[in-house]
Short mmCIF file of C-alpha atoms and ligand atoms in Angstrom, two decimals:
data_model
loop_
_atom_site.label_atom_id
_atom_site.label_comp_id
_atom_site.label_asym_id
_atom_site.label_seq_id
_atom_site.Cartn_x
_atom_site.Cartn_y
_atom_site.Cartn_z
CA MET A 1 59.54 -25.68 139.40
CA ALA A 2 62.69 -26.20 141.52
CA GLY A 3 62.97 -24.97 145.10
CA GLN A 4 61.32 -25.68 148.39
CA ILE A 5 57.53 -25.54 148.59
CA LYS A 6 56.59 -22.69 150.91
CA LEU A 7 52.86 -22.79 150.46
CA ALA A 8 50.99 -25.95 149.52
CA ILE A 9 47.35 -25.73 148.50
CA LYS A 10 45.94 -29.23 148.54
CA HIS A 11 42.54 -30.29 147.25
CA ILE A 12 40.84 -27.09 148.37
CA SER A 13 37.11 -26.95 147.76
CA LYS A 14 34.64 -24.46 149.16
CA THR A 15 30.87 -24.71 149.20
CA TYR A 16 28.79 -21.76 150.35
CA GLN A 17 25.30 -22.28 151.72
CA SER A 18 22.84 -19.69 150.54
CA GLU A 19 19.08 -19.29 150.47
CA ARG A 20 19.12 -20.72 146.96
CA GLY A 21 21.00 -23.81 148.09
CA GLU A 22 24.62 -24.81 147.89
CA MET A 23 27.15 -22.99 145.73
CA LEU A 24 30.44 -24.64 144.85
CA ALA A 25 32.84 -21.66 144.80
CA LEU A 26 36.09 -23.64 144.56
CA HIS A 27 36.62 -27.16 143.30
CA ASP A 28 39.75 -29.18 144.07
CA ILE A 29 42.40 -26.46 143.84
CA ASN A 30 45.97 -27.77 143.98
CA LEU A 31 49.01 -25.55 143.85
CA GLY A 32 52.55 -25.56 145.21
CA ILE A 33 54.23 -22.18 145.59
CA THR A 34 57.99 -22.23 146.11
CA GLU A 35 59.97 -20.10 148.52
CA ASN A 36 60.33 -16.51 147.25
CA GLU A 37 58.15 -17.17 144.25
CA PHE A 38 55.81 -14.43 142.99
CA VAL A 39 52.57 -15.96 141.80
CA THR A 40 49.78 -13.88 140.29
CA VAL A 41 46.19 -15.08 140.03
CA ILE A 42 43.72 -13.95 137.40
CA GLY A 43 40.29 -15.13 136.31
CA PRO A 44 36.71 -14.04 135.70
CA SER A 45 34.72 -12.30 138.40
CA GLY A 46 33.35 -14.81 140.87
CA CYS A 47 35.85 -17.58 140.08
CA GLY A 48 36.85 -17.71 143.74
CA LYS A 49 40.13 -15.76 143.81
CA SER A 50 39.32 -13.90 147.03
CA THR A 51 37.83 -17.01 148.58
CA LEU A 52 41.08 -18.87 147.91
CA LEU A 53 43.19 -16.03 149.32
CA ASN A 54 41.00 -15.82 152.42
CA ILE A 55 41.36 -19.56 152.97
CA ILE A 56 45.17 -19.29 152.64
CA ALA A 57 45.11 -16.34 155.07
CA GLY A 58 43.06 -18.42 157.50
CA LEU A 59 40.18 -15.93 157.41
CA GLU A 60 37.83 -18.51 155.90
CA GLN A 61 37.66 -22.26 156.23
CA ALA A 62 37.80 -24.64 153.30
CA THR A 63 35.00 -27.18 153.01
CA THR A 64 37.54 -29.84 152.09
CA GLY A 65 41.30 -29.82 151.59
CA GLN A 66 44.12 -28.17 153.45
CA ILE A 67 46.70 -25.40 153.22
CA PHE A 68 50.26 -25.98 154.42
CA CYS A 69 52.73 -23.20 155.14
CA ASP A 70 56.29 -24.51 155.61
CA GLY A 71 54.80 -27.95 156.00
CA ALA A 72 52.49 -26.98 158.88
CA ALA A 73 48.72 -27.13 158.38
CA VAL A 74 47.09 -23.69 158.43
CA GLU A 75 44.44 -23.53 161.15
CA GLY A 76 43.65 -19.83 161.20
CA THR A 77 45.36 -16.49 160.73
CA GLY A 78 49.07 -16.25 161.52
CA SER A 79 51.81 -13.62 161.45
CA GLU A 80 53.77 -15.67 158.90
CA ARG A 81 51.03 -14.83 156.37
CA GLY A 82 50.57 -11.08 155.80
CA VAL A 83 47.58 -9.74 153.86
CA VAL A 84 47.10 -6.55 151.83
CA PHE A 85 43.55 -5.85 150.63
CA GLN A 86 42.22 -3.47 148.01
CA GLN A 87 40.89 -1.14 150.67
CA TYR A 88 43.59 0.46 152.72
CA ALA A 89 43.05 -1.02 156.14
CA LEU A 90 44.97 1.67 158.01
CA PHE A 91 44.28 2.93 161.51
CA PRO A 92 43.03 6.50 161.02
CA TRP A 93 44.19 7.61 164.48
CA LEU A 94 47.80 6.51 163.87
CA THR A 95 50.42 8.33 161.79
CA VAL A 96 52.11 6.72 158.80
CA ARG A 97 55.07 5.79 161.01
CA GLN A 98 52.80 4.34 163.71
CA ASN A 99 50.77 2.41 161.14
CA VAL A 100 53.90 0.84 159.67
CA ALA A 101 55.31 0.11 163.15
CA PHE A 102 52.04 -1.63 164.01
CA GLY A 103 53.04 -4.35 161.60
CA LEU A 104 56.17 -5.24 163.53
CA LYS A 105 56.07 -8.66 165.07
CA ILE A 106 56.95 -7.35 168.49
CA ARG A 107 54.76 -4.28 168.65
CA GLN A 108 56.23 -3.04 171.88
CA ASP A 109 59.68 -3.05 170.30
CA LYS A 110 60.82 0.57 170.47
CA SER A 111 64.49 -0.25 169.96
CA ALA A 112 66.62 1.75 167.57
CA ALA A 113 66.80 -1.30 165.30
CA ALA A 114 63.00 -1.58 165.16
CA MET A 115 62.59 2.13 164.47
CA ALA A 116 65.25 1.96 161.76
CA ARG A 117 63.36 -0.91 160.20
CA VAL A 118 60.14 1.13 160.16
CA ALA A 119 61.98 4.09 158.64
CA ARG A 120 63.51 1.86 155.97
CA TYR A 121 60.13 0.59 154.79
CA ILE A 122 58.60 4.06 154.84
CA ASP A 123 61.52 5.18 152.71
CA MET A 124 61.14 2.17 150.43
CA VAL A 125 57.65 3.31 149.48
CA GLY A 126 58.73 6.94 149.15
CA LEU A 127 56.84 8.35 152.14
CA THR A 128 59.65 9.62 154.36
CA ASP A 129 58.34 13.19 154.10
CA PHE A 130 54.88 12.01 155.15
CA ALA A 131 55.88 9.80 158.08
CA GLU A 132 54.17 11.99 160.68
CA ARG A 133 50.97 12.51 158.68
CA TYR A 134 47.65 10.76 159.27
CA PRO A 135 45.88 8.59 156.66
CA LYS A 136 43.20 11.21 155.98
CA GLU A 137 45.95 13.56 154.77
CA LEU A 138 47.15 11.06 152.14
CA SER A 139 46.01 10.16 148.63
CA GLY A 140 44.70 6.67 147.85
CA GLY A 141 48.03 5.63 146.33
CA MET A 142 49.94 6.88 149.37
CA ARG A 143 47.63 4.98 151.72
CA GLN A 144 48.18 1.79 149.77
CA ARG A 145 51.94 2.40 149.98
CA VAL A 146 51.57 2.56 153.77
CA ALA A 147 49.65 -0.74 153.74
CA ILE A 148 52.43 -2.37 151.71
CA ALA A 149 55.18 -0.93 153.95
CA ARG A 150 53.32 -2.23 156.98
CA ALA A 151 53.00 -5.70 155.46
CA TYR A 152 56.71 -5.79 154.61
CA ALA A 153 57.78 -4.42 158.01
CA ALA A 154 55.99 -7.31 159.71
CA ASP A 155 58.26 -9.58 157.68
CA PRO A 156 55.76 -12.36 156.98
CA ALA A 157 57.06 -15.44 155.17
CA VAL A 158 54.20 -15.14 152.70
CA LEU A 159 52.53 -11.98 151.41
CA LEU A 160 48.93 -12.37 150.23
CA MET A 161 47.63 -9.48 148.15
CA ASP A 162 44.02 -9.18 147.00
CA GLU A 163 43.93 -6.62 144.18
CA PRO A 164 46.00 -4.15 146.19
CA PHE A 165 46.19 -1.70 143.29
CA GLY A 166 42.64 -2.23 142.02
CA ALA A 167 41.30 1.12 143.22
CA LEU A 168 44.18 3.25 141.93
CA ASP A 169 44.55 5.34 138.79
CA ALA A 170 46.74 3.91 136.02
CA GLN A 171 49.76 6.10 136.74
CA THR A 172 49.87 5.42 140.48
CA ARG A 173 49.25 1.77 139.78
CA GLY A 174 52.25 1.65 137.43
CA GLN A 175 54.45 3.34 140.06
CA LEU A 176 53.38 0.93 142.77
CA GLN A 177 53.94 -2.06 140.48
CA GLU A 178 57.52 -0.92 139.96
CA GLU A 179 58.03 -0.31 143.68
CA LEU A 180 56.68 -3.74 144.48
CA LEU A 181 58.94 -5.33 141.85
CA LYS A 182 61.99 -3.54 143.25
CA THR A 183 61.13 -4.50 146.80
CA TRP A 184 60.53 -8.10 145.87
CA GLU A 185 63.84 -8.27 144.01
CA LYS A 186 65.66 -6.83 147.04
CA GLU A 187 63.82 -8.69 149.76
CA GLN A 188 62.65 -11.88 148.18
CA LYS A 189 59.37 -13.04 149.60
CA THR A 190 56.74 -15.56 148.65
CA CYS A 191 53.90 -13.57 147.09
CA PHE A 192 50.36 -14.54 146.10
CA PHE A 193 48.85 -11.61 144.23
CA ILE A 194 45.30 -11.40 142.84
CA THR A 195 44.55 -9.08 139.95
CA HIS A 196 42.00 -8.43 137.21
CA ASP A 197 44.64 -6.86 135.02
CA VAL A 198 46.41 -9.09 132.48
CA ASP A 199 49.42 -6.73 132.17
CA GLU A 200 49.82 -6.60 135.94
CA ALA A 201 49.63 -10.39 136.21
CA ILE A 202 52.46 -10.76 133.67
CA LEU A 203 54.63 -7.88 134.86
CA LEU A 204 54.67 -9.04 138.49
CA GLY A 205 54.36 -12.79 138.20
CA GLN A 206 56.91 -15.53 137.73
CA ARG A 207 53.90 -17.75 137.23
CA ILE A 208 50.32 -16.81 136.47
CA VAL A 209 47.49 -18.99 137.74
CA ILE A 210 44.53 -18.59 135.41
CA MET A 211 41.26 -19.59 137.04
CA ASP A 212 37.92 -20.57 135.60
CA ALA A 213 34.50 -19.94 137.17
CA ARG A 214 31.51 -21.99 138.25
CA PRO A 215 33.03 -23.79 139.94
CA GLY A 216 36.35 -22.08 140.56
CA THR A 217 39.16 -24.25 139.21
CA VAL A 218 42.72 -23.77 138.00
CA LYS A 219 42.48 -23.57 134.22
CA GLU A 220 46.13 -23.10 133.36
CA ILE A 221 49.43 -22.07 134.90
CA VAL A 222 51.64 -19.90 132.70
CA ASN A 223 55.37 -19.45 133.29
CA VAL A 224 56.59 -15.90 132.78
CA ASP A 225 60.23 -16.09 131.77
CA LEU A 226 60.81 -12.35 131.45
CA ALA A 227 64.16 -11.06 132.68
CA TYR A 228 64.60 -8.80 135.73
CA PRO A 229 64.66 -5.96 136.44
CA ARG A 230 61.17 -5.54 135.03
CA ASN A 231 59.54 -2.15 134.65
CA GLN A 232 56.84 -0.48 132.56
CA GLN A 233 59.11 -0.73 129.50
CA THR A 234 58.94 -4.49 129.82
CA ARG A 235 55.32 -4.28 128.70
CA LEU A 236 56.48 -3.25 125.24
CA SER A 237 58.73 -6.23 124.63
CA GLU A 238 57.77 -8.91 122.13
CA GLU A 239 58.01 -11.65 124.76
CA PHE A 240 55.62 -9.74 126.99
CA LEU A 241 53.12 -9.21 124.18
CA ALA A 242 53.23 -12.88 123.21
CA ILE A 243 52.42 -13.91 126.80
CA LYS A 244 49.74 -11.23 126.95
CA LYS A 245 48.01 -12.59 123.85
CA HIS A 246 47.94 -16.08 125.31
CA VAL A 247 46.74 -15.05 128.79
CA TRP A 248 44.16 -12.70 127.33
CA GLU A 249 42.69 -15.46 125.20
CA GLN A 250 42.57 -17.85 128.13
CA VAL A 251 40.95 -15.37 130.49
CA TYR A 252 38.46 -13.95 128.01
CA SER A 253 37.48 -17.21 126.37
CA GLY A 254 35.22 -17.84 129.39
CA ALA A 255 32.96 -15.42 131.24
CA ALA A 256 33.59 -11.67 131.24
CA VAL A 257 36.26 -10.51 133.67
N1 ATP B 301 30.10 -15.43 152.10
C1 ATP B 301 29.61 -15.91 150.94
N2 ATP B 301 28.40 -16.52 150.90
C2 ATP B 301 27.91 -17.01 149.74
N3 ATP B 301 28.56 -16.96 148.57
C3 ATP B 301 29.75 -16.36 148.55
C4 ATP B 301 30.35 -15.79 149.73
N4 ATP B 301 31.57 -15.28 149.40
C5 ATP B 301 31.72 -15.48 148.07
N5 ATP B 301 30.63 -16.13 147.57
C6 ATP B 301 30.46 -16.57 146.17
O1 ATP B 301 31.57 -17.38 145.84
C7 ATP B 301 32.01 -17.09 144.51
C8 ATP B 301 33.47 -16.68 144.53
O2 ATP B 301 33.58 -15.39 145.13
P1 ATP B 301 34.96 -14.63 145.23
O3 ATP B 301 34.72 -13.29 145.85
O4 ATP B 301 35.96 -15.50 145.86
O5 ATP B 301 35.34 -14.45 143.68
P2 ATP B 301 36.44 -13.53 142.99
O6 ATP B 301 37.04 -14.33 141.90
O7 ATP B 301 37.36 -12.98 144.02
O8 ATP B 301 35.53 -12.37 142.40
P3 ATP B 301 35.91 -10.88 141.97
O9 ATP B 301 36.95 -11.02 140.92
O10 ATP B 301 34.63 -10.33 141.45
O11 ATP B 301 36.40 -10.18 143.20
C9 ATP B 301 31.07 -16.03 143.97
O12 ATP B 301 30.07 -16.64 143.19
C10 ATP B 301 30.47 -15.40 145.21
O13 ATP B 301 29.16 -14.95 144.97
#
């Protein structure tokens, strides 16, 4: 794929030590993700998706291999790599606005420009009317919107998302997929997005990394050449269904997802 490599995953392997001995969770993963590319990752449970994301985020260490972000070796967490998890990691004692502002690089920045930036991302996820509310007053979907707004407001070069919509009902999930697509089209960003959902992987991804388990490896990379803008209607197109059939067969030909 053309373009500059933003994130390089080179020969990543991960072995966990457990009471029952060693467990090879990831074996020699290699992947180059270009600037502003949206890559989705799918594969059977336990194939090492979260382990790989955590290594890219710098939350876990690889046993062998290295991650490079803009050519620099990743040695730990860093503000250029933002993470959104399945569970809404919001601060319960802060309002929506304060939670989103917390993501700003310069947290003490109370300038009009910084506040406008916070307001823009709250608006982007449709929560302007809820800006002064606390997380406990919000639904699950709204909380996840706050987490996404916060991640975007921090303006990381790379956004790492580990099943961010996994806990949501189908309708909210569909809405958030569309919001994320719109945001990504407007504010291009390099995205690495884990999902269990074949439709979601296709709808959001420019490329889909299909992984295999025991040990976790890259089984296949599928290009998704669907036009933008994409929305829920896209799922009904013949091109979409053809890709879906292929991905489905690849994912389900191994262990259960
Ligand atoms: N801290 C740990 N210690 C030992 N084994 C671990 C640890 N973390 C993960 N594993 C094992 O590594 C493998 C990969 O786990 P991981 O959570 O990365 O998979 P996954 O593809 O994200 O799974 P799922 O889709 O179910 O979330 C699994 O077999 C898991 O049991």
